């Protein structure tokens, strides 16, 4: 069992992570929020690596959250109706069901990912972990990029199916 | 150009369509036509929006998971007894920051600003507000948070828009709090007319009213000094439930307060909190209410029965 000393990690890395995130041209507010989210993920994530990998874990998570932020902004820009775009992102009062991840949920998500058929998982991991495009994934796996795309769609659909049934059974969350 | 959008597939449910759109837009190689089709799809049906949000959520949830190898990692709870089973990771607080807002305060900050029309406004922690013009008079839109207004009557009418309604003043002192999709109007002196669609109510001094996107609540008597104590740097709780107290404290300090157990959340609390020293409040409560309070960094406090 990995049991990280979150307080020490926080003191050691918070400032560095904010600097790191800010280099991606993000406001201080946003950078701080992303770093906050990064540390909360540490607390809620069931599958932490050993603590000696903490630094790379923290940087990778923060980096993923930054990428997610920019992707969200990009997608929102396609939607013409501003109200609707607003609905797509966490709104003023993101209800816990919408944005919060409980430890159990993250565990279920981890399970869903771990039990994906190998060829689907490979595509998902390359896109998520390395931010690769379908062309790059296709090259790496020796498959047409269209196949990589189809597998991604399938992977997302399967994960969602697995996640859904237990959605409403979380224990009392305040 | 790779036309993934040409790929055949049976995307007949919102869920399958959402996965398709997410995968397509993730790559960044979509065409202008794809973007327009996506916009049409997502604007067409709330179910589509929900489904897309769910895929998006799965994706962002996976950002912190260990995907590098498939080996199962230790499954024991982070702390003894699965205590943190219901822990929350807050997400995108930053999205609260309306990028175009004219006035904003950071968490823990209080600030007084002068508005056009001789109105003085004191913004509570974590508040965003913009100037708006309309109805031939000065006004503001309160996007999020709480603001106390001191409106001198000789300067004409003034209005505050929030939660889809409008609060009209012809001079007076009042407070508007907008959290979630509800707004509460608390009047200290003179009166405020609250309009929501074609519903309307008058709130007089020492009274308050809460309204949601489509319903005006009843006007009720309040203790203004207690309710608006934040202006003087205090929070006053008189026999309020710990869950509500935690929610209000969260507005004034960074981080999340997690209460485990409904019975704990319902415990009654009476106390006065100094806003400059909120951090020590919960640990201090621990002894008095026999609760166990754990603080992990500045960002997470967990309260449970001792």
Short mmCIF file of C-alpha atoms in Angstrom, two decimals:
data_model
loop_
_atom_site.label_atom_id
_atom_site.label_comp_id
_atom_site.label_asym_id
_atom_site.label_seq_id
_atom_site.Cartn_x
_atom_site.Cartn_y
_atom_site.Cartn_z
CA UNK A 1 0.00 0.00 0.00
CA UNK A 2 1.33 3.34 -0.96
CA UNK A 3 0.66 5.92 1.64
CA UNK A 4 1.97 9.27 0.58
CA UNK A 5 2.88 12.04 2.90
CA UNK A 6 0.59 14.52 1.19
CA UNK A 7 1.40 17.39 3.49
CA UNK A 8 5.11 17.18 2.79
CA UNK A 9 4.59 16.69 -0.91
CA UNK A 10 2.31 19.66 -0.96
CA UNK A 11 4.87 21.87 0.74
CA UNK A 12 7.62 20.64 -1.55
CA UNK A 13 5.84 20.74 -4.86
CA UNK A 14 2.98 23.19 -4.72
CA UNK A 15 4.98 26.22 -5.78
CA UNK A 16 6.93 24.36 -8.44
CA UNK A 17 3.75 22.89 -9.88
CA UNK A 18 2.09 26.29 -10.05
CA UNK A 19 5.12 27.61 -11.92
CA UNK A 20 5.04 24.59 -14.19
CA UNK A 21 1.35 25.03 -14.95
CA UNK A 22 1.68 28.77 -15.43
CA UNK A 23 4.24 28.23 -18.16
CA UNK A 24 1.33 26.94 -20.22
CA UNK A 25 0.01 30.49 -20.29
CA UNK A 26 -2.63 30.02 -17.64
CA UNK A 27 -3.76 32.63 -15.17
CA UNK A 28 -2.64 32.40 -11.60
CA UNK A 29 -6.17 31.52 -10.49
CA UNK A 30 -6.45 28.69 -12.90
CA UNK A 31 -2.95 27.41 -12.26
CA UNK A 32 -3.64 27.37 -8.55
CA UNK A 33 -6.90 25.51 -9.09
CA UNK A 34 -5.23 22.93 -11.26
CA UNK A 35 -2.56 22.36 -8.65
CA UNK A 36 -5.24 22.09 -5.99
CA UNK A 37 -7.06 19.56 -8.11
CA UNK A 38 -3.83 17.66 -8.62
CA UNK A 39 -3.34 17.21 -4.88
CA UNK A 40 -6.96 16.29 -4.30
CA UNK A 41 -6.52 13.62 -6.92
CA UNK A 42 -3.60 12.27 -4.90
CA UNK A 43 -5.93 11.85 -1.96
CA UNK A 44 -8.75 10.29 -3.96
CA UNK A 45 -6.85 8.11 -6.39
CA UNK A 46 -6.82 4.45 -5.42
CA UNK A 47 -3.89 3.39 -7.60
CA UNK A 48 -1.03 5.62 -6.57
CA UNK A 49 2.44 4.46 -7.51
CA UNK A 50 5.14 4.23 -4.86
CA UNK A 51 6.02 7.53 -3.30
CA UNK A 52 9.41 7.69 -5.01
CA UNK A 53 7.45 8.25 -8.22
CA UNK A 54 5.42 11.02 -6.63
CA UNK A 55 7.16 13.82 -8.49
CA UNK A 56 6.51 12.41 -11.94
CA UNK A 57 2.98 11.46 -10.92
CA UNK A 58 2.23 15.01 -9.77
CA UNK A 59 3.67 16.59 -12.90
CA UNK A 60 1.89 14.17 -15.16
CA UNK A 61 -1.45 14.67 -13.46
CA UNK A 62 -1.11 18.45 -13.50
CA UNK A 63 -0.08 18.32 -17.12
CA UNK A 64 -3.10 16.16 -18.00
CA UNK A 65 -5.40 18.57 -16.21
CA UNK A 66 -3.94 21.48 -18.19
CA UNK A 67 -4.44 19.60 -21.45
CA UNK A 68 -8.00 18.80 -20.41
CA UNK A 69 -8.59 22.45 -19.70
CA UNK A 70 -7.47 23.54 -23.15
CA UNK A 71 -9.41 20.76 -24.83
CA UNK A 72 -12.55 21.83 -23.01
CA UNK A 73 -12.03 25.44 -24.06
CA UNK A 74 -11.47 24.37 -27.65
CA UNK A 75 -14.65 22.31 -27.76
CA UNK A 76 -16.67 25.03 -26.11
CA UNK A 77 -15.58 27.43 -28.83
CA UNK A 78 -17.44 25.32 -31.40
CA UNK A 79 -20.75 25.74 -29.64
CA UNK A 80 -22.51 28.87 -30.75
CA UNK A 81 -25.04 29.13 -27.96
CA UNK A 82 -23.16 30.62 -25.00
CA UNK A 83 -25.58 29.29 -22.40
CA UNK A 84 -25.16 25.84 -23.74
CA UNK A 85 -21.41 26.10 -23.84
CA UNK A 86 -21.58 27.09 -20.24
CA UNK A 87 -23.50 23.98 -19.39
CA UNK A 88 -20.72 21.86 -20.78
CA UNK A 89 -18.19 23.09 -18.33
CA UNK A 90 -18.57 22.99 -14.61
CA UNK A 91 -20.86 25.91 -13.89
CA UNK A 92 -21.03 28.36 -11.03
CA UNK A 93 -22.00 25.76 -8.55
CA UNK A 94 -20.74 22.49 -9.83
CA UNK A 95 -22.75 19.95 -7.93
CA UNK A 96 -20.69 17.13 -6.49
CA UNK A 97 -22.28 14.64 -8.87
CA UNK A 98 -21.07 16.62 -11.82
CA UNK A 99 -17.45 17.25 -11.10
CA UNK A 100 -16.32 15.53 -7.98
CA UNK A 101 -14.67 12.18 -8.05
CA UNK A 102 -15.10 9.97 -5.08
CA UNK A 103 -12.45 7.44 -4.29
CA UNK A 104 -14.88 4.64 -5.08
CA UNK A 105 -15.71 6.10 -8.42
CA UNK A 106 -12.08 6.47 -9.36
CA UNK A 107 -11.56 2.87 -8.34
CA UNK A 108 -14.43 1.81 -10.57
CA UNK A 109 -12.96 3.82 -13.39
CA UNK A 110 -9.58 2.21 -12.84
CA UNK A 111 -11.24 -1.21 -12.92
CA UNK A 112 -13.10 -0.33 -16.09
CA UNK A 113 -9.83 0.72 -17.72
CA UNK A 114 -7.97 -2.33 -16.50
CA UNK A 115 -10.56 -4.70 -17.88
CA UNK A 116 -10.81 -3.10 -21.32
CA UNK A 117 -9.87 -5.45 -24.15
CA UNK A 118 -6.14 -5.06 -24.69
CA UNK A 119 -6.36 -3.52 -28.16
CA UNK A 120 -8.84 -0.88 -27.00
CA UNK A 121 -6.85 -0.10 -23.89
CA UNK A 122 -3.68 0.43 -25.91
CA UNK A 123 -5.37 3.16 -27.94
CA UNK A 124 -6.89 4.81 -24.90
CA UNK A 125 -3.60 4.84 -23.00
CA UNK A 126 -1.60 6.29 -25.90
CA UNK A 127 -4.12 9.07 -26.35
CA UNK A 128 -4.50 9.79 -22.65
CA UNK A 129 -0.94 9.31 -21.45
CA UNK A 130 0.99 10.55 -24.42
CA UNK A 131 -1.57 12.76 -26.10
CA UNK A 132 -1.03 11.02 -29.40
CA UNK A 133 -3.25 11.57 -32.43
CA UNK A 134 -4.95 8.66 -34.18
CA UNK A 135 -2.38 8.86 -36.98
CA UNK A 136 0.45 8.52 -34.46
CA UNK A 137 -1.35 5.77 -32.57
CA UNK A 138 -2.00 3.93 -35.82
CA UNK A 139 1.68 4.10 -36.73
CA UNK A 140 2.77 2.93 -33.34
CA UNK A 141 0.36 0.00 -33.22
CA UNK A 142 0.58 -0.82 -36.91
CA UNK A 143 -3.12 -0.23 -37.60
CA UNK A 144 -4.94 2.27 -39.83
CA UNK A 145 -5.67 5.54 -38.05
CA UNK A 146 -9.38 4.99 -38.70
CA UNK A 147 -9.16 1.76 -36.72
CA UNK A 148 -7.46 3.62 -33.89
CA UNK A 149 -10.32 6.11 -33.93
CA UNK A 150 -12.98 3.37 -33.92
CA UNK A 151 -11.26 1.66 -31.02
CA UNK A 152 -11.23 4.88 -29.08
CA UNK A 153 -14.97 5.30 -29.59
CA UNK A 154 -15.50 1.73 -28.47
CA UNK A 155 -13.25 2.14 -25.44
CA UNK A 156 -15.09 5.26 -24.31
CA UNK A 157 -18.46 3.58 -24.81
CA UNK A 158 -17.43 0.49 -22.84
CA UNK A 159 -15.98 2.51 -19.97
CA UNK A 160 -19.12 4.58 -19.76
CA UNK A 161 -21.26 1.45 -19.72
CA UNK A 162 -19.27 0.03 -16.84
CA UNK A 163 -19.35 3.28 -14.91
CA UNK A 164 -23.03 3.93 -15.29
CA UNK A 165 -24.94 1.30 -13.25
CA UNK A 166 -23.37 2.17 -9.92
CA UNK A 167 -23.56 5.90 -10.53
CA UNK A 168 -26.18 6.60 -7.92
CA UNK A 169 -25.09 4.29 -5.16
CA UNK A 170 -22.31 6.34 -3.65
CA UNK A 171 -22.45 6.65 0.10
CA UNK A 172 -23.47 9.83 1.79
CA UNK A 173 -21.25 12.53 0.43
CA UNK A 174 -21.44 15.92 1.94
CA UNK B 1 -6.93 14.80 -43.99
CA UNK B 2 -8.28 11.80 -42.19
CA UNK B 3 -12.02 11.80 -42.25
CA UNK B 4 -12.85 9.86 -39.11
CA UNK B 5 -16.29 11.33 -39.34
CA UNK B 6 -16.90 9.18 -42.42
CA UNK B 7 -16.46 6.02 -40.45
CA UNK B 8 -19.55 3.90 -40.34
CA UNK B 9 -20.88 2.85 -37.05
CA UNK B 10 -24.08 2.50 -35.18
CA UNK B 11 -24.16 5.52 -33.00
CA UNK B 12 -27.81 5.38 -32.22
CA UNK B 13 -27.89 6.33 -28.56
CA UNK B 14 -26.81 9.65 -27.07
CA UNK B 15 -24.12 7.72 -25.19
CA UNK B 16 -22.63 6.20 -28.32
CA UNK B 17 -22.88 9.47 -30.18
CA UNK B 18 -21.21 11.28 -27.31
CA UNK B 19 -18.30 8.82 -27.37
CA UNK B 20 -18.02 9.33 -31.12
CA UNK B 21 -17.96 13.12 -30.86
CA UNK B 22 -15.58 13.14 -27.96
CA UNK B 23 -13.14 10.86 -29.76
CA UNK B 24 -13.39 12.93 -32.91
CA UNK B 25 -12.79 16.28 -31.22
CA UNK B 26 -10.06 14.89 -29.00
CA UNK B 27 -7.80 14.36 -31.95
CA UNK B 28 -8.08 17.91 -33.23
CA UNK B 29 -8.21 16.83 -36.86
CA UNK B 30 -11.93 17.42 -37.27
CA UNK B 31 -13.17 19.55 -40.15
CA UNK B 32 -15.15 22.74 -39.96
CA UNK B 33 -18.17 20.72 -41.07
CA UNK B 34 -17.61 18.32 -38.14
CA UNK B 35 -17.55 21.25 -35.74
CA UNK B 36 -20.83 22.56 -37.04
CA UNK B 37 -22.38 19.10 -36.91
CA UNK B 38 -21.16 18.72 -33.35
CA UNK B 39 -22.61 22.09 -32.35
CA UNK B 40 -25.94 21.11 -33.87
CA UNK B 41 -25.89 17.74 -32.13
CA UNK B 42 -25.08 19.14 -28.71
CA UNK B 43 -27.57 21.98 -28.96
CA UNK B 44 -30.34 19.70 -30.10
CA UNK B 45 -31.07 17.70 -26.98
CA UNK B 46 -30.24 18.01 -23.29
CA UNK B 47 -29.61 14.26 -23.26
CA UNK B 48 -26.81 14.79 -25.73
CA UNK B 49 -25.26 17.40 -23.50
CA UNK B 50 -25.50 15.11 -20.53
CA UNK B 51 -24.01 12.18 -22.39
CA UNK B 52 -21.15 14.30 -23.68
CA UNK B 53 -20.50 15.63 -20.18
CA UNK B 54 -20.31 12.06 -18.91
CA UNK B 55 -17.70 11.03 -21.47
CA UNK B 56 -15.78 14.18 -20.72
CA UNK B 57 -15.93 13.30 -17.05
CA UNK B 58 -14.61 9.79 -17.59
CA UNK B 59 -11.75 11.22 -19.59
CA UNK B 60 -10.81 13.82 -17.02
CA UNK B 61 -11.20 11.28 -14.24
CA UNK B 62 -8.64 9.09 -15.92
CA UNK B 63 -6.04 11.86 -15.83
CA UNK B 64 -4.81 10.89 -12.40
CA UNK B 65 -5.04 7.13 -12.75
CA UNK B 66 -2.19 4.78 -13.14
CA UNK B 67 -2.44 3.58 -16.71
CA UNK B 68 1.16 2.73 -17.35
CA UNK B 69 0.88 -0.89 -16.35
CA UNK B 70 -2.01 -3.16 -15.80
CA UNK B 71 -0.73 -4.59 -12.54
CA UNK B 72 -3.28 -4.10 -9.82
CA UNK B 73 -1.99 -1.85 -7.16
CA UNK B 74 -2.72 -2.11 -3.48
CA UNK B 75 -6.37 -1.76 -2.74
CA UNK B 76 -6.37 -0.89 0.88
CA UNK B 77 -7.97 2.35 1.80
CA UNK B 78 -5.78 5.38 2.09
CA UNK B 79 -6.66 5.66 5.74
CA UNK B 80 -7.89 3.05 8.13
CA UNK B 81 -11.33 1.60 7.69
CA UNK B 82 -12.15 3.08 4.33
CA UNK B 83 -12.78 6.34 6.06
CA UNK B 84 -12.25 8.32 2.91
CA UNK B 85 -14.75 6.31 0.94
CA UNK B 86 -16.71 9.38 0.13
CA UNK B 87 -13.94 11.83 -0.35
CA UNK B 88 -14.41 14.49 -2.91
CA UNK B 89 -11.91 15.82 -5.28
CA UNK B 90 -13.11 19.24 -6.23
CA UNK B 91 -12.76 19.94 -9.85
CA UNK B 92 -12.74 23.12 -11.72
CA UNK B 93 -13.16 25.87 -9.23
CA UNK B 94 -11.56 28.19 -11.72
CA UNK B 95 -14.49 27.91 -14.04
CA UNK B 96 -16.33 30.01 -11.54
CA UNK B 97 -14.22 32.95 -12.54
CA UNK B 98 -16.21 34.71 -15.16
CA UNK B 99 -13.40 35.92 -17.34
CA UNK B 100 -15.22 39.12 -18.21
CA UNK B 101 -16.42 40.05 -14.73
CA UNK B 102 -15.66 43.64 -13.72
CA UNK B 103 -15.25 42.97 -10.02
CA UNK B 104 -13.99 39.91 -8.26
CA UNK B 105 -12.64 38.87 -4.91
CA UNK B 106 -10.45 35.92 -4.15
CA UNK B 107 -11.29 33.34 -1.53
CA UNK B 108 -11.03 34.93 1.89
CA UNK B 109 -10.99 38.48 0.53
CA UNK B 110 -13.48 41.25 1.29
CA UNK B 111 -13.46 44.45 -0.70
CA UNK B 112 -15.53 47.61 -1.02
CA UNK B 113 -15.90 49.25 -4.41
CA UNK B 114 -17.77 52.30 -5.66
CA UNK B 115 -20.23 51.73 -8.46
CA UNK B 116 -21.71 54.25 -10.86
CA UNK B 117 -24.80 55.91 -9.43
CA UNK B 118 -23.33 56.43 -5.98
CA UNK B 119 -23.65 52.86 -4.84
CA UNK B 120 -21.10 51.37 -2.51
CA UNK B 121 -20.70 47.62 -2.79
CA UNK B 122 -18.83 45.33 -0.42
CA UNK B 123 -17.93 42.03 -2.01
CA UNK B 124 -17.65 38.94 0.15
CA UNK B 125 -15.13 36.17 -0.49
CA UNK B 126 -14.99 34.54 -3.90
CA UNK B 127 -17.46 36.84 -5.60
CA UNK B 128 -17.77 37.93 -9.23
CA UNK B 129 -19.93 40.80 -10.41
CA UNK B 130 -20.25 42.84 -13.59
CA UNK B 131 -21.68 46.24 -14.39
CA UNK B 132 -24.73 46.13 -16.59
CA UNK B 133 -26.90 48.82 -18.02
CA UNK B 134 -30.55 48.36 -18.69
CA UNK B 135 -34.02 49.60 -17.93
CA UNK B 136 -32.57 53.10 -18.22
CA UNK B 137 -30.64 52.82 -15.01
CA UNK B 138 -27.43 51.54 -13.47
CA UNK B 139 -27.17 47.99 -12.30
CA UNK B 140 -24.92 45.02 -11.75
CA UNK B 141 -25.11 41.35 -12.41
CA UNK B 142 -23.98 39.17 -9.54
CA UNK B 143 -22.52 36.04 -11.12
CA UNK B 144 -21.51 34.29 -7.96
CA UNK B 145 -20.97 35.09 -4.31
CA UNK B 146 -22.35 37.72 -1.99
CA UNK B 147 -22.42 41.53 -2.06
CA UNK B 148 -23.69 44.12 0.38
CA UNK B 149 -25.00 47.30 -1.25
CA UNK B 150 -25.32 50.76 0.22
CA UNK B 151 -27.44 52.73 -2.18
CA UNK B 152 -27.98 56.44 -1.54
CA UNK B 153 -31.59 57.29 -2.52
CA UNK B 154 -30.76 60.57 -4.23
CA UNK B 155 -28.98 58.75 -7.01
CA UNK B 156 -31.94 57.14 -8.71
CA UNK B 157 -32.86 53.50 -9.03
CA UNK B 158 -30.38 50.67 -8.94
CA UNK B 159 -30.82 47.00 -9.70
CA UNK B 160 -28.99 43.74 -9.15
CA UNK B 161 -29.53 40.85 -11.55
CA UNK B 162 -28.89 37.32 -10.30
CA UNK B 163 -30.37 33.83 -10.70
CA UNK B 164 -32.60 35.07 -13.50
CA UNK B 165 -34.31 37.70 -11.32
CA UNK B 166 -33.88 41.38 -10.52
CA UNK B 167 -33.74 43.18 -7.20
CA UNK B 168 -34.73 46.83 -7.43
CA UNK B 169 -33.74 49.48 -4.96
CA UNK B 170 -34.74 53.12 -4.72
CA UNK B 171 -32.15 53.63 -2.02
CA UNK B 172 -31.36 51.52 0.99
CA UNK B 173 -28.98 48.95 2.37
CA UNK B 174 -29.32 45.35 1.32
CA UNK B 175 -27.36 42.20 0.66
CA UNK B 176 -27.62 39.69 -2.15
CA UNK B 177 -26.09 36.25 -2.02
CA UNK B 178 -26.01 34.12 -5.15
CA UNK B 179 -24.90 30.51 -4.70
CA UNK B 180 -25.83 27.66 -6.96
CA UNK B 181 -28.96 28.68 -8.80
CA UNK B 182 -30.50 30.48 -5.83
CA UNK B 183 -30.27 34.05 -4.67
CA UNK B 184 -31.13 35.44 -1.25
CA UNK B 185 -32.01 39.10 -0.79
CA UNK B 186 -31.60 40.41 2.76
CA UNK B 187 -32.70 43.96 3.47
CA UNK B 188 -31.17 46.07 6.22
CA UNK B 189 -32.94 49.37 5.61
CA UNK B 190 -35.81 50.62 3.41
CA UNK B 191 -37.00 48.03 0.91
CA UNK B 192 -36.16 46.08 -2.19
CA UNK B 193 -38.54 44.85 -4.87
CA UNK B 194 -37.63 41.40 -6.17
CA UNK B 195 -38.89 40.50 -9.64
CA UNK B 196 -38.66 37.11 -11.21
CA UNK B 197 -40.51 36.70 -14.49
CA UNK B 198 -43.96 38.03 -13.67
CA UNK B 199 -43.72 37.27 -9.96
CA UNK B 200 -42.85 40.09 -7.61
CA UNK B 201 -42.33 40.60 -3.88
CA UNK B 202 -41.40 43.48 -1.60
CA UNK B 203 -38.74 42.79 0.99
CA UNK B 204 -38.67 45.28 3.86
CA UNK B 205 -36.01 45.96 6.49
CA UNK B 206 -35.04 42.96 8.66
CA UNK B 207 -36.54 40.55 6.15
CA UNK B 208 -35.13 38.23 3.53
CA UNK B 209 -36.34 36.25 0.56
CA UNK B 210 -34.76 33.41 -1.38
CA UNK B 211 -35.60 32.70 -4.98
CA UNK B 212 -34.56 30.12 -7.54
CA UNK B 213 -34.61 30.19 -11.31
CA UNK B 214 -38.41 30.04 -11.41
CA UNK B 215 -39.82 30.47 -7.93
CA UNK B 216 -39.92 33.28 -5.38
CA UNK B 217 -39.78 31.97 -1.84
CA UNK B 218 -41.70 33.53 1.05
CA UNK B 219 -40.50 36.72 2.74
CA UNK B 220 -39.18 35.84 6.17
CA UNK B 221 -37.98 37.75 9.21
CA UNK B 222 -34.24 37.59 9.81
CA UNK B 223 -31.64 38.86 12.23
CA UNK B 224 -29.70 41.11 9.88
CA UNK B 225 -26.82 41.69 12.28
CA UNK B 226 -26.20 37.96 12.50
CA UNK B 227 -26.80 37.18 8.85
CA UNK B 228 -24.60 39.97 7.58
CA UNK B 229 -21.89 39.73 10.23
CA UNK B 230 -19.37 38.88 7.51
CA UNK B 231 -19.16 42.57 6.71
CA UNK B 232 -17.54 43.09 10.09
CA UNK B 233 -15.21 40.17 9.64
CA UNK B 234 -17.27 37.57 11.46
CA UNK B 235 -19.49 34.63 10.79
CA UNK B 236 -22.17 34.00 13.36
CA UNK B 237 -23.82 30.60 13.67
CA UNK B 238 -26.71 30.15 16.05
CA UNK B 239 -27.63 26.50 16.43
CA UNK B 240 -27.02 25.75 12.77
CA UNK B 241 -26.28 22.35 11.35
CA UNK B 242 -22.61 21.51 10.97
CA UNK B 243 -23.18 20.67 7.31
CA UNK B 244 -24.48 24.19 6.63
CA UNK B 245 -21.70 25.73 8.69
CA UNK B 246 -19.13 23.81 6.65
CA UNK B 247 -20.67 25.01 3.41
CA UNK B 248 -20.42 28.62 4.54
CA UNK B 249 -16.86 28.20 5.83
CA UNK B 250 -15.92 26.78 2.44
CA UNK B 251 -16.84 30.09 0.89
CA UNK B 252 -14.25 31.83 3.01
CA UNK B 253 -11.30 29.50 2.87
CA UNK B 254 -9.60 27.49 0.19
CA UNK B 255 -10.25 23.79 0.18
CA UNK B 256 -12.92 21.28 0.75
CA UNK B 257 -14.59 20.24 3.98
CA UNK B 258 -15.86 16.69 3.94
CA UNK B 259 -18.24 15.49 6.63
CA UNK B 260 -18.65 11.79 7.00
CA UNK B 261 -22.01 10.68 8.26
CA UNK B 262 -25.34 12.44 8.06
CA UNK B 263 -25.73 12.45 11.82
CA UNK B 264 -22.46 14.34 12.13
CA UNK B 265 -23.57 16.84 9.49
CA UNK B 266 -26.77 17.46 11.45
CA UNK B 267 -25.03 18.32 14.71
CA UNK B 268 -26.03 21.78 15.90
CA UNK B 269 -23.32 24.39 16.16
CA UNK B 270 -23.34 27.78 17.81
CA UNK B 271 -20.24 29.89 17.40
CA UNK B 272 -18.70 33.10 16.18
CA UNK B 273 -15.89 32.78 13.68
CA UNK B 274 -13.29 35.42 13.06
CA UNK B 275 -12.90 35.56 9.28
CA UNK B 276 -9.19 36.22 9.55
CA UNK B 277 -8.73 32.99 11.44
CA UNK B 278 -11.11 30.46 9.90
CA UNK B 279 -8.44 27.81 9.62
CA UNK B 280 -8.44 26.94 13.31
CA UNK B 281 -12.19 26.80 13.68
CA UNK B 282 -12.89 23.19 12.82
CA UNK B 283 -10.10 21.70 14.93
CA UNK B 284 -11.37 23.82 17.82
CA UNK B 285 -14.85 22.41 17.30
CA UNK B 286 -13.51 18.91 17.50
CA UNK B 287 -13.09 18.99 21.25
CA UNK B 288 -16.40 20.68 21.96
CA UNK B 289 -18.51 18.33 19.84
CA UNK B 290 -16.36 15.21 20.24
CA UNK B 291 -15.61 15.02 16.58
CA UNK B 292 -12.46 13.92 14.88
CA UNK B 293 -11.08 16.50 12.49
CA UNK B 294 -8.21 15.70 10.12
CA UNK B 295 -6.64 18.36 7.96
CA UNK B 296 -4.68 17.31 4.91
CA UNK B 297 -2.81 20.24 3.48
CA UNK B 298 -4.81 23.46 3.31
CA UNK B 299 -7.14 21.88 0.84
CA UNK B 300 -8.94 19.13 2.62
CA UNK B 301 -10.55 18.80 6.02
CA UNK B 302 -12.31 15.61 7.01
CA UNK B 303 -14.77 15.61 9.91
CA UNK B 304 -16.24 12.49 11.43
CA UNK B 305 -17.52 11.18 14.73
CA UNK B 306 -14.69 10.67 17.21
#
